[in-house]
Amino acid sequence: MYESLLYIAIALFVAILLLRAFMFRRSTKTEAARQEAERLAAEEAARREAERLAAEEAARQEAERLAAEEAARCEAERLAVEEAARQEAARLATEEAARQEAERLAAEEAARCEAERLAVEEAARLATEEGARQEAERLAVEEAARQEAERLAAEEGARREAERLVVEEAARREADEKRRLTLAAASKAVPVKPKTPEQTLVLVADDSKVVRIKTGRLLAAHNYQVQMAEDGLDAARQIENALPDLLMTDVDMPGMNGLQLTRQLRGNPRTARIPIIMITSDSEELLGKAVAAGVNVVLGKPYSEEQLISHIEQLMIVASQTVS
């Protein structure tokens, strides 16, 4: 029995040893397989890493090649653009130089043509001026002859007018003398005193307000009654309504001047005997016309206050004698 147990124990021990050997051998194989697998995996990883690195290197080299080619292309294009720009600039410079030269030549040609035109115009102007000068001389001669003829005619007319006025003045003075003698004879029978200044109404006809006011103040200072008229028409209307004792009138007035007003008054029997004093700045020229129209006294500007008042007093004396 003990031997059986021994045998069993020995068998078990041997089995255990075998099992442990099997297990050791199996684990050794597994470790070797694992190590082989790890080696193979490491080799595969190394191969793949090498392939990756090779691919990356190839890609890098390809990228560098492509970049170099792109840079070379860009540089070639830049150089081509610069060359084209240089050629275009040279072409434009050539064209600009040609244009400027053409403009210079055109300007010179235009200046030459303008100079020729001005020369022609100057020649024509000189010819025209010469013709105009000759025509002006001819017209001047004709004008001088005309003026001389007019002057001679005017002198002749003035001489005849002066002769006529002298004759008329002589006739008027003779008539005035006859009338004065008649009135003097009549006044001996019925003496009439002339009106005092307070009783005398003087109508002042002048288109200048300043002259009217100045003359009115002068007359009022000597106690005369004063009435104003802006022109000949206004004076004629006022005289139609009420007769003044004396009329002082300017020559030049709008509407109706002093000469026209005088002729109208002398042509009306109702107003024919109103004494008239005419004020003018050109007494020499208008003296004959004023006397012919019927003006009693012509005063030239400027006149003195005493001269005016003296004429008014004398005219009022004559008027009182005529009335008597």
Tab-separated table of N, CA and C in Angstrom, residues 25-122:
chain	number	residue	atom	x	y	z
A	25	ARG	N	7.813	25.430	-20.752
A	25	ARG	CA	8.111	25.447	-22.185
A	25	ARG	C	7.065	26.235	-22.930
A	26	ARG	N	5.836	26.090	-22.494
A	26	ARG	CA	4.754	26.824	-23.163
A	26	ARG	C	4.913	28.295	-22.931
A	27	SER	N	5.240	28.663	-21.686
A	27	SER	CA	5.414	30.095	-21.419
A	27	SER	C	6.621	30.634	-22.147
A	28	THR	N	7.642	29.793	-22.275
A	28	THR	CA	8.828	30.241	-23.018
A	28	THR	C	8.481	30.496	-24.467
A	29	LYS	N	7.694	29.591	-25.036
A	29	LYS	CA	7.277	29.763	-26.430
A	29	LYS	C	6.404	31.011	-26.573
A	30	THR	N	5.537	31.164	-25.598
A	30	THR	CA	4.637	32.338	-25.671
A	30	THR	C	5.435	33.623	-25.587
A	31	GLU	N	6.417	33.647	-24.654
A	31	GLU	CA	7.255	34.835	-24.517
A	31	GLU	C	8.050	35.077	-25.781
A	32	ALA	N	8.572	33.959	-26.339
A	32	ALA	CA	9.333	34.105	-27.591
A	32	ALA	C	8.430	34.602	-28.694
A	33	ALA	N	7.210	34.025	-28.704
A	33	ALA	CA	6.266	34.478	-29.749
A	33	ALA	C	5.920	35.941	-29.545
A	34	ARG	N	5.751	36.279	-28.212
A	34	ARG	CA	5.431	37.673	-27.934
A	34	ARG	C	6.563	38.579	-28.344
A	35	GLN	N	7.777	38.154	-27.965
A	35	GLN	CA	8.944	38.943	-28.317
A	35	GLN	C	9.103	39.019	-29.827
A	36	GLU	N	8.838	37.888	-30.497
A	36	GLU	CA	8.920	37.892	-31.968
A	36	GLU	C	7.873	38.819	-32.549
A	37	ALA	N	6.690	38.720	-31.918
A	37	ALA	CA	5.613	39.591	-32.404
A	37	ALA	C	5.974	41.054	-32.168
A	38	GLU	N	6.532	41.317	-30.953
A	38	GLU	CA	6.947	42.684	-30.673
A	38	GLU	C	8.042	43.123	-31.624
A	39	ARG	N	8.982	42.165	-31.914
A	39	ARG	CA	10.054	42.494	-32.851
A	39	ARG	C	9.490	42.797	-34.213
A	40	LEU	N	8.586	41.924	-34.640
A	40	LEU	CA	7.985	42.130	-35.954
A	40	LEU	C	7.182	43.451	-35.983
A	41	ALA	N	6.451	43.676	-34.844
A	41	ALA	CA	5.681	44.922	-34.779
A	41	ALA	C	6.617	46.116	-34.802
A	42	ALA	N	7.763	45.972	-34.052
A	42	ALA	CA	8.723	47.067	-34.033
A	42	ALA	C	9.320	47.280	-35.406
A	43	GLU	N	9.614	46.160	-36.072
A	43	GLU	CA	10.165	46.276	-37.430
A	43	GLU	C	9.140	46.909	-38.365
A	44	GLU	N	7.871	46.439	-38.188
A	44	GLU	CA	6.814	46.991	-39.052
A	44	GLU	C	6.632	48.485	-38.785
A	45	ALA	N	6.695	48.838	-37.465
A	45	ALA	CA	6.564	50.262	-37.115
A	45	ALA	C	7.746	51.049	-37.647
A	46	ALA	N	8.953	50.400	-37.501
A	46	ALA	CA	10.137	51.087	-38.025
A	46	ALA	C	10.050	51.236	-39.524
A	47	ARG	N	9.511	50.141	-40.169
A	47	ARG	CA	9.372	50.228	-41.629
A	47	ARG	C	8.383	51.322	-42.004
A	48	ARG	N	7.286	51.302	-41.282
A	48	ARG	CA	6.278	52.305	-41.580
A	48	ARG	C	6.806	53.718	-41.287
A	49	GLU	N	7.521	53.860	-40.146
A	49	GLU	CA	8.083	55.164	-39.824
A	49	GLU	C	9.078	55.611	-40.873
A	50	ALA	N	9.879	54.581	-41.333
A	50	ALA	CA	10.841	54.899	-42.387
A	50	ALA	C	10.119	55.310	-43.661
A	51	GLU	N	9.036	54.530	-43.960
A	51	GLU	CA	8.264	54.876	-45.154
A	51	GLU	C	7.640	56.276	-44.996
A	52	ARG	N	7.119	56.555	-43.730
A	52	ARG	CA	6.509	57.861	-43.499
A	52	ARG	C	7.538	58.963	-43.650
A	53	LEU	N	8.694	58.745	-43.027
A	53	LEU	CA	9.754	59.735	-43.131
A	53	LEU	C	10.206	59.903	-44.565
A	54	ALA	N	10.295	58.756	-45.265
A	54	ALA	CA	10.697	58.837	-46.673
A	54	ALA	C	9.653	59.603	-47.478
A	55	ALA	N	8.370	59.284	-47.139
A	55	ALA	CA	7.302	59.987	-47.852
A	55	ALA	C	7.322	61.479	-47.535
A	56	GLU	N	7.506	61.768	-46.216
A	56	GLU	CA	7.571	63.178	-45.838
A	56	GLU	C	8.755	63.860	-46.492
A	57	GLU	N	9.898	63.180	-46.547
A	57	GLU	CA	11.076	63.757	-47.184
A	57	GLU	C	10.821	63.980	-48.663
A	58	ALA	N	10.178	62.929	-49.257
A	58	ALA	CA	9.873	63.068	-50.685
A	58	ALA	C	8.896	64.221	-50.915
A	59	ALA	N	7.876	64.288	-49.974
A	59	ALA	CA	6.902	65.374	-50.102
A	59	ALA	C	7.581	66.732	-49.903
A	60	ARG	N	8.505	66.775	-48.888
A	60	ARG	CA	9.217	68.019	-48.644
A	60	ARG	C	10.037	68.423	-49.849
A	61	GLN	N	10.755	67.401	-50.386
A	61	GLN	CA	11.579	67.686	-51.553
A	61	GLN	C	10.710	68.101	-52.739
A	62	GLU	N	9.528	67.413	-52.857
A	62	GLU	CA	8.628	67.778	-53.958
A	62	GLU	C	8.083	69.202	-53.761
A	63	ALA	N	7.749	69.501	-52.466
A	63	ALA	CA	7.247	70.853	-52.170
A	63	ALA	C	8.321	71.890	-52.439
A	64	GLU	N	9.554	71.548	-52.004
A	64	GLU	CA	10.646	72.480	-52.271
A	64	GLU	C	10.859	72.646	-53.763
A	65	ARG	N	10.740	71.508	-54.508
A	65	ARG	CA	10.907	71.600	-55.957
A	65	ARG	C	9.812	72.462	-56.573
A	66	LEU	N	8.553	72.171	-56.119
A	66	LEU	CA	7.438	72.952	-56.659
A	66	LEU	C	7.569	74.436	-56.274
A	67	ALA	N	8.010	74.670	-54.982
A	67	ALA	CA	8.181	76.064	-54.549
A	67	ALA	C	9.260	76.749	-55.362
A	68	ALA	N	10.367	75.960	-55.608
A	68	ALA	CA	11.436	76.542	-56.421
A	68	ALA	C	10.951	76.833	-57.832
A	69	GLU	N	10.181	75.842	-58.376
A	69	GLU	CA	9.645	76.071	-59.723
A	69	GLU	C	8.698	77.273	-59.733
A	70	GLU	N	7.820	77.382	-58.659
A	70	GLU	CA	6.869	78.507	-58.587
A	70	GLU	C	7.615	79.836	-58.457
A	71	ALA	N	8.680	79.811	-57.576
A	71	ALA	CA	9.473	81.024	-57.418
A	71	ALA	C	10.160	81.398	-58.715
A	72	ALA	N	10.668	80.341	-59.409
A	72	ALA	CA	11.322	80.615	-60.694
A	72	ALA	C	10.316	81.159	-61.695
A	73	ARG	N	9.074	80.573	-61.660
A	73	ARG	CA	8.043	81.051	-62.582
A	73	ARG	C	7.660	82.490	-62.251
A	74	CYS	N	7.446	82.753	-60.928
A	74	CYS	CA	7.084	84.125	-60.508
A	74	CYS	C	8.184	85.113	-60.870
A	75	GLU	N	9.444	84.696	-60.656
A	75	GLU	CA	10.552	85.575	-60.992
A	75	GLU	C	10.597	85.835	-62.484
A	76	ALA	N	10.338	84.719	-63.254
A	76	ALA	CA	10.330	84.876	-64.718
A	76	ALA	C	9.197	85.818	-65.136
A	77	GLU	N	8.023	85.614	-64.495
A	77	GLU	CA	6.899	86.501	-64.816
A	77	GLU	C	7.213	87.936	-64.414
A	78	ARG	N	7.814	88.133	-63.205
A	78	ARG	CA	8.175	89.479	-62.775
A	78	ARG	C	9.130	90.138	-63.745
A	79	LEU	N	10.157	89.352	-64.123
A	79	LEU	CA	11.127	89.894	-65.072
A	79	LEU	C	10.454	90.210	-66.401
A	80	ALA	N	9.505	89.297	-66.800
A	80	ALA	CA	8.800	89.538	-68.067
A	80	ALA	C	7.949	90.808	-67.967
A	81	VAL	N	7.270	90.963	-66.776
A	81	VAL	CA	6.445	92.166	-66.587
A	81	VAL	C	7.319	93.418	-66.568
A	82	GLU	N	8.447	93.333	-65.848
A	82	GLU	CA	9.348	94.486	-65.802
A	82	GLU	C	9.879	94.819	-67.183
A	83	GLU	N	10.198	93.791	-67.942
A	83	GLU	CA	10.704	94.021	-69.303
A	83	GLU	C	9.612	94.643	-70.177
A	84	ALA	N	8.380	94.087	-70.021
A	84	ALA	CA	7.266	94.645	-70.794
A	84	ALA	C	7.011	96.101	-70.382
A	85	ALA	N	7.062	96.362	-69.028
A	85	ALA	CA	6.859	97.733	-68.552
A	85	ALA	C	7.952	98.652	-69.075
A	86	ARG	N	9.197	98.127	-69.060
A	86	ARG	CA	10.304	98.941	-69.571
A	86	ARG	C	10.101	99.257	-71.037
A	87	GLN	N	9.717	98.204	-71.807
A	87	GLN	CA	9.485	98.417	-73.236
A	87	GLN	C	8.304	99.381	-73.449
A	88	GLU	N	7.211	99.225	-72.596
A	88	GLU	CA	6.051	100.110	-72.736
A	88	GLU	C	6.437	101.553	-72.392
A	89	ALA	N	7.272	101.689	-71.306
A	89	ALA	CA	7.722	103.024	-70.929
A	89	ALA	C	8.563	103.646	-72.033
A	90	ALA	N	9.432	102.809	-72.619
A	90	ALA	CA	10.248	103.320	-73.722
A	90	ALA	C	9.366	103.718	-74.899
A	91	ARG	N	8.314	102.863	-75.160
A	91	ARG	CA	7.405	103.188	-76.267
A	91	ARG	C	6.649	104.488	-75.981
A	92	LEU	N	6.140	104.610	-74.724
A	92	LEU	CA	5.405	105.822	-74.361
A	92	LEU	C	6.311	107.048	-74.398
A	93	ALA	N	7.566	106.863	-73.913
A	93	ALA	CA	8.505	107.980	-73.956
A	93	ALA	C	8.763	108.409	-75.392
A	94	THR	N	8.902	107.391	-76.264
A	94	THR	CA	9.119	107.699	-77.691
A	94	THR	C	7.912	108.416	-78.277
A	95	GLU	N	6.701	107.873	-77.939
A	95	GLU	CA	5.475	108.504	-78.453
A	95	GLU	C	5.323	109.919	-77.899
A	96	GLU	N	5.621	110.121	-76.564
A	96	GLU	CA	5.510	111.439	-75.968
A	96	GLU	C	6.481	112.425	-76.616
A	97	ALA	N	7.709	111.927	-76.841
A	97	ALA	CA	8.684	112.785	-77.511
A	97	ALA	C	8.206	113.145	-78.912
A	98	ALA	N	7.639	112.136	-79.615
A	98	ALA	CA	7.125	112.405	-80.961
A	98	ALA	C	5.953	113.381	-80.905
A	99	ARG	N	5.062	113.193	-79.873
A	99	ARG	CA	3.919	114.102	-79.753
A	99	ARG	C	4.375	115.526	-79.464
A	100	GLN	N	5.316	115.652	-78.504
A	100	GLN	CA	5.826	116.979	-78.184
A	100	GLN	C	6.498	117.633	-79.380
A	101	GLU	N	7.219	116.826	-80.126
A	101	GLU	CA	7.871	117.355	-81.335
A	101	GLU	C	6.816	117.797	-82.341
A	102	ALA	N	5.766	116.943	-82.472
A	102	ALA	CA	4.685	117.307	-83.398
A	102	ALA	C	3.998	118.587	-82.930
A	103	GLU	N	3.751	118.683	-81.598
A	103	GLU	CA	3.119	119.896	-81.065
A	103	GLU	C	4.019	121.109	-81.277
A	104	ARG	N	5.312	120.935	-81.065
A	104	ARG	CA	6.236	122.053	-81.272
A	104	ARG	C	6.201	122.512	-82.714
A	105	LEU	N	6.238	121.514	-83.619
A	105	LEU	CA	6.196	121.877	-85.039
A	105	LEU	C	4.863	122.538	-85.392
A	106	ALA	N	3.747	121.981	-84.799
A	106	ALA	CA	2.437	122.575	-85.072
A	106	ALA	C	2.370	124.000	-84.518
A	107	ALA	N	2.937	124.192	-83.303
A	107	ALA	CA	2.934	125.533	-82.715
A	107	ALA	C	3.755	126.504	-83.551
A	108	GLU	N	4.907	126.017	-84.022
A	108	GLU	CA	5.721	126.883	-84.871
A	108	GLU	C	4.977	127.233	-86.156
A	109	GLU	N	4.286	126.227	-86.712
A	109	GLU	CA	3.535	126.475	-87.948
A	109	GLU	C	2.382	127.449	-87.681
A	110	ALA	N	1.681	127.220	-86.525
A	110	ALA	CA	0.581	128.124	-86.185
A	110	ALA	C	1.099	129.539	-85.953
A	111	ALA	N	2.257	129.640	-85.263
A	111	ALA	CA	2.832	130.965	-85.016
A	111	ALA	C	3.216	131.640	-86.329
A	112	ARG	N	3.753	130.840	-87.257
A	112	ARG	CA	4.121	131.408	-88.557
A	112	ARG	C	2.867	131.887	-89.293
A	113	CYS	N	1.816	131.013	-89.275
A	113	CYS	CA	0.570	131.402	-89.941
A	113	CYS	C	-0.041	132.642	-89.277
A	114	GLU	N	0.020	132.682	-87.906
A	114	GLU	CA	-0.536	133.837	-87.197
A	114	GLU	C	0.251	135.101	-87.534
A	115	ALA	N	1.582	134.946	-87.614
A	115	ALA	CA	2.408	136.093	-87.975
A	115	ALA	C	2.062	136.586	-89.381
A	116	GLU	N	1.875	135.631	-90.297
A	116	GLU	CA	1.495	136.015	-91.660
A	116	GLU	C	0.130	136.705	-91.658
A	117	ARG	N	-0.841	136.116	-90.838
A	117	ARG	CA	-2.171	136.722	-90.789
A	117	ARG	C	-2.114	138.134	-90.219
A	118	LEU	N	-1.341	138.283	-89.113
A	118	LEU	CA	-1.214	139.602	-88.506
A	118	LEU	C	-0.565	140.594	-89.464
A	119	ALA	N	0.420	140.080	-90.217
A	119	ALA	CA	1.069	140.963	-91.180
A	119	ALA	C	0.075	141.421	-92.246
A	120	VAL	N	-0.764	140.452	-92.695
A	120	VAL	CA	-1.779	140.800	-93.697
A	120	VAL	C	-2.791	141.782	-93.094
A	121	GLU	N	-3.219	141.476	-91.842
A	121	GLU	CA	-4.180	142.367	-91.187
A	121	GLU	C	-3.580	143.752	-90.958
A	122	GLU	N	-2.299	143.778	-90.548
A	122	GLU	CA	-1.653	145.066	-90.327
A	122	GLU	C	-1.578	145.872	-91.619
